[in-house]
Amino acid sequence: MKKKLLIQAVIVSIISISCGNNMSKPSITDNSIHKVKEEKVNYSTIPSEDLLKHIKAHYDLGEYVKGKEKLNVLMENHPDSLNGVDLKMLKEKIDTKLVEIQAKEQEIAERERQKRVPNAINKMRSYKEGKKTIYADKSSPEFDTKECFYAYIVKDLYGVHLNFKIRYVATEWLNIENYMITVDQLDYSLTGEIKKKETKGKKKYKHELLDIPIHEGKQLETLNAIANGSDVTAVYVGKKQYKKRVINEEQRIAIRNVLDAYVFMGGKKTNEPKESYTNTNE
C-alpha cells in the first residue's frame, strides 16, 4: 500500500513539474525569428594587426555582425586608422551592410507580425486614467518604483497613440542626456525631456524618467529594431558618466507584443528601409 501511494505521489509530482514548465513563458522558437545567440568572446587579447585581418575576412565572407563586434574592440585603441587602413571608413562600410540586413529582417518580421496581430490584444493588460485607456504588455511593470524599459499604448477620443518609457533608479543622479541603443551591432538613439524625481524616506532614490510619444519615422523604426533584435543593449548617457543595460528577451518580446497590439488597434506599422543611423564611436 505504501509503495502504491509513493508511486502515485511521484507521478503527480512529475505531472505538476511538466505543467509548470509548459505554463512558463514560451520558447525562443515561438517568440523570435532569430536563433539563440552565441556566447561573446573576449577579443581584446588578440593583437591589433591580427584583429584587423579577422575583420577584413569577416567582411569578405559576409559576416558583418561578427566583423563589427571585433571592429568596436579594435577602435577602442585605434579610433582612426591602423597600418594605413581607415577604420572609420571600414566601419561605415560594415554599417551599410548591417542596415541592409536589418531591413530584410524587418520585412520578415512584418510578415510574421501579420500572423500574430489577430491575437495581440490578448497579451495586453489595460487600465483607465480619466477618459484614457492604457494598454501595456502583461509582463511590464505595474508600479513606478523600479527601473523600466517598455512601450505602451494610450487610447482616447482621438485614436491610439504609441508611447515609450525608460526609468533609471539609483542613489546618485546620472543626469541622463540621451539614450544610445545598439541592436545587433547597429546603433540607434532616443531623446526627449527627462524628468527627475527624488523619493522620500531614510534612503532617497533618484528617478530619471523618459516618457515620450513615439511618432512615425526613426522613433518607430528604433522600436521595431529593438523588438526584433537578438542582441540589444541600452546606454544611458549622462553628463559625466554612463550606465549600460542589457535589454533581455522578455523585454524585447513585450515591446514586440505592444507593437502588434498597436497595429491591431489601428496604429501605423513601419517596414521601410533604414535611411540613417547614429554611431556611438564617432
XYZ file of C-alpha atoms in Angstrom:
282
model
C 0.000 0.000 0.000
C 2.807 2.387 0.914
C 4.577 1.589 -2.359
C 1.417 2.326 -4.326
C 0.967 5.675 -2.599
C 4.618 6.571 -3.175
C 4.367 5.780 -6.901
C 1.194 7.888 -7.171
C 2.926 10.797 -5.419
C 5.889 10.623 -7.792
C 3.581 10.588 -10.841
C 1.658 13.623 -9.544
C 4.950 15.460 -8.920
C 6.183 14.763 -12.451
C 2.881 15.965 -13.958
C 2.979 19.115 -11.820
C 6.544 19.927 -12.865
C 5.731 19.320 -16.540
C 2.643 21.566 -16.375
C 4.661 24.231 -14.627
C 7.255 24.219 -17.395
C 4.596 24.307 -20.105
C 2.857 27.244 -18.424
C 6.057 29.302 -18.250
C 6.995 31.846 -20.923
C 7.055 30.448 -24.496
C 10.268 29.217 -26.050
C 12.666 31.337 -28.100
C 11.486 29.498 -31.214
C 7.915 30.658 -30.584
C 8.901 34.241 -29.856
C 11.746 35.167 -32.171
C 12.824 34.895 -35.784
C 16.431 34.709 -34.572
C 18.468 31.742 -33.390
C 19.850 31.629 -29.861
C 22.869 33.929 -29.792
C 26.334 32.542 -29.179
C 28.347 33.437 -26.090
C 30.516 36.508 -26.639
C 34.285 36.072 -26.878
C 36.908 38.405 -25.412
C 38.706 39.833 -28.463
C 40.855 42.297 -26.509
C 43.614 39.674 -26.106
C 44.078 39.339 -29.895
C 46.898 41.502 -31.341
C 45.556 44.529 -33.248
C 47.126 43.510 -36.567
C 45.552 40.034 -36.356
C 42.214 41.507 -35.322
C 42.235 43.735 -38.406
C 42.867 40.686 -40.613
C 39.924 38.915 -38.956
C 37.653 41.922 -39.606
C 38.599 42.081 -43.286
C 37.967 38.348 -43.622
C 34.565 38.638 -41.921
C 33.630 41.429 -44.328
C 34.659 39.397 -47.377
C 32.694 36.407 -46.070
C 29.582 38.490 -45.375
C 29.872 38.029 -41.583
C 29.146 41.676 -40.832
C 27.864 41.341 -37.255
C 30.977 39.461 -36.179
C 33.182 41.917 -38.079
C 31.535 44.929 -36.410
C 31.854 43.310 -32.984
C 35.623 42.918 -33.468
C 35.964 46.359 -35.068
C 34.419 48.005 -31.994
C 37.107 46.352 -29.866
C 39.876 47.386 -32.269
C 38.693 51.014 -32.369
C 38.954 51.323 -28.600
C 42.749 51.510 -29.061
C 42.867 52.680 -32.686
C 39.924 55.059 -33.221
C 41.029 56.325 -36.639
C 43.371 54.015 -38.535
C 45.774 51.086 -38.316
C 48.507 50.106 -40.792
C 47.166 52.558 -43.347
C 43.579 51.274 -43.099
C 40.914 53.929 -42.407
C 38.910 52.241 -39.646
C 36.123 54.835 -39.722
C 35.571 54.144 -43.413
C 35.648 50.400 -42.748
C 33.055 50.906 -40.016
C 30.845 52.822 -42.456
C 31.065 50.002 -44.986
C 30.104 47.386 -42.383
C 27.262 49.556 -41.039
C 25.857 49.935 -44.561
C 25.701 46.147 -44.852
C 24.124 45.856 -41.384
C 21.421 48.346 -42.405
C 20.625 46.190 -45.448
C 20.469 43.036 -43.301
C 18.202 44.606 -40.687
C 15.911 45.988 -43.416
C 15.443 42.450 -44.769
C 14.881 41.100 -41.258
C 12.230 43.769 -40.657
C 10.401 42.628 -43.781
C 10.380 39.050 -42.463
C 9.304 40.286 -39.025
C 6.458 42.275 -40.584
C 5.105 39.173 -42.308
C 5.318 37.266 -39.020
C 3.528 40.123 -37.252
C 0.518 39.823 -39.528
C 0.043 36.258 -38.245
C 0.174 37.419 -34.606
C -1.905 40.596 -34.857
C -5.396 38.993 -34.516
C -4.491 37.734 -31.012
C -2.342 40.705 -29.992
C -4.857 42.328 -27.645
C -4.980 39.157 -25.520
C -1.377 39.798 -24.440
C -2.233 43.233 -23.036
C -3.427 44.402 -19.632
C -5.371 47.651 -19.513
C -6.482 50.271 -17.007
C -8.256 53.630 -17.037
C -6.738 57.058 -16.469
C -9.619 59.515 -16.658
C -11.006 59.300 -20.193
C -7.942 57.431 -21.435
C -7.302 53.684 -21.516
C -3.722 52.497 -21.130
C -2.587 49.209 -22.675
C 0.703 47.518 -21.761
C 2.163 44.042 -22.090
C 1.241 41.794 -19.171
C 4.912 41.418 -18.225
C 5.501 45.179 -17.993
C 5.888 46.723 -14.504
C 2.703 47.910 -12.805
C 4.395 50.263 -10.343
C 6.674 53.277 -10.770
C 9.235 52.387 -8.109
C 11.617 50.332 -10.258
C 13.662 50.710 -13.417
C 11.787 50.027 -16.621
C 12.201 49.937 -20.400
C 8.913 49.341 -22.217
C 6.320 50.508 -24.741
C 2.642 51.155 -24.047
C -0.474 52.394 -25.841
C -2.828 55.233 -24.927
C -6.345 55.130 -26.398
C -8.517 58.241 -26.191
C -11.191 60.082 -28.186
C -8.605 60.963 -30.827
C -7.375 57.432 -31.503
C -4.463 55.242 -30.380
C -1.019 56.597 -29.513
C 2.210 54.672 -29.016
C 4.499 55.684 -26.139
C 7.807 54.557 -24.690
C 9.055 54.765 -21.121
C 12.570 54.378 -19.640
C 13.129 54.836 -15.906
C 16.558 54.871 -14.250
C 16.746 54.484 -10.456
C 19.876 54.974 -8.317
C 21.181 56.635 -5.168
C 23.069 59.260 -7.211
C 21.978 61.376 -10.172
C 23.254 60.214 -13.550
C 21.913 63.373 -15.253
C 20.932 61.497 -18.392
C 21.111 63.453 -21.644
C 20.189 60.769 -24.177
C 19.973 57.024 -24.780
C 22.053 55.033 -27.260
C 20.519 51.699 -28.269
C 22.643 49.073 -30.033
C 20.737 46.372 -31.911
C 22.847 43.574 -33.403
C 25.868 45.911 -33.676
C 23.907 48.799 -35.265
C 23.356 51.993 -33.256
C 20.165 53.995 -32.716
C 19.269 56.828 -30.362
C 16.310 58.031 -28.286
C 15.980 61.539 -26.903
C 13.363 63.630 -25.159
C 12.599 65.509 -21.964
C 13.925 63.629 -18.934
C 12.066 64.270 -15.698
C 13.761 63.957 -12.314
C 12.175 62.867 -9.047
C 13.575 62.035 -5.614
C 11.776 59.660 -3.252
C 11.197 60.404 0.410
C 12.296 58.268 3.348
C 15.526 57.169 5.019
C 17.137 56.172 1.738
C 16.394 58.655 -1.023
C 16.362 57.271 -4.545
C 16.864 59.363 -7.654
C 14.495 58.670 -10.542
C 15.244 59.871 -14.081
C 12.337 59.237 -16.428
C 11.943 59.445 -20.192
C 8.269 59.096 -21.190
C 7.713 60.085 -24.812
C 5.193 59.614 -27.625
C 6.572 57.539 -30.478
C 5.977 59.011 -33.902
C 6.494 57.543 -37.359
C 9.976 57.506 -38.819
C 13.162 56.975 -36.827
C 11.478 56.547 -33.430
C 9.115 53.810 -34.622
C 11.963 52.272 -36.614
C 14.049 52.104 -33.426
C 11.302 50.310 -31.506
C 10.803 47.800 -34.324
C 14.548 47.141 -34.383
C 14.607 46.549 -30.608
C 11.566 44.284 -30.769
C 13.058 42.064 -33.477
C 16.715 42.215 -32.435
C 18.616 39.299 -30.951
C 21.334 41.272 -29.093
C 20.198 44.620 -27.660
C 21.921 46.944 -25.195
C 20.976 50.426 -23.999
C 23.492 53.018 -22.824
C 22.107 55.789 -20.598
C 24.434 58.680 -21.395
C 24.893 61.128 -18.511
C 26.851 64.376 -18.344
C 29.948 62.791 -16.798
C 29.328 59.056 -16.923
C 27.046 56.418 -18.399
C 25.222 53.239 -17.416
C 24.730 50.215 -19.631
C 21.691 47.939 -19.568
C 21.127 44.653 -21.422
C 17.613 44.521 -22.876
C 16.686 40.903 -22.321
C 14.455 38.643 -24.396
C 11.395 39.136 -22.183
C 11.647 42.930 -22.557
C 12.091 42.671 -26.333
C 9.092 40.365 -26.683
C 6.995 42.716 -24.516
C 7.826 45.619 -26.851
C 7.008 43.442 -29.844
C 3.655 42.478 -28.297
C 2.760 46.145 -27.793
C 3.700 46.962 -31.396
C 1.469 44.084 -32.542
C -1.412 45.446 -30.450
C -0.771 48.950 -31.777
C -1.179 47.696 -35.366
C -4.275 45.691 -34.369
C -5.848 48.806 -32.828
C -5.284 50.875 -35.951
C -1.784 52.257 -35.456
C 0.586 52.500 -38.393
C 3.376 49.996 -38.954
C 6.813 50.581 -40.449
C 8.892 48.230 -42.537
C 10.621 50.817 -44.703
C 14.400 50.518 -45.278
C 16.537 52.490 -42.829
C 17.868 55.744 -44.234
C 20.193 56.762 -41.431
C 21.646 55.670 -38.122
C 23.896 57.002 -35.403
C 27.392 55.894 -34.471
C 28.406 55.894 -30.819
C 32.083 55.512 -31.700
C 32.267 58.802 -33.584
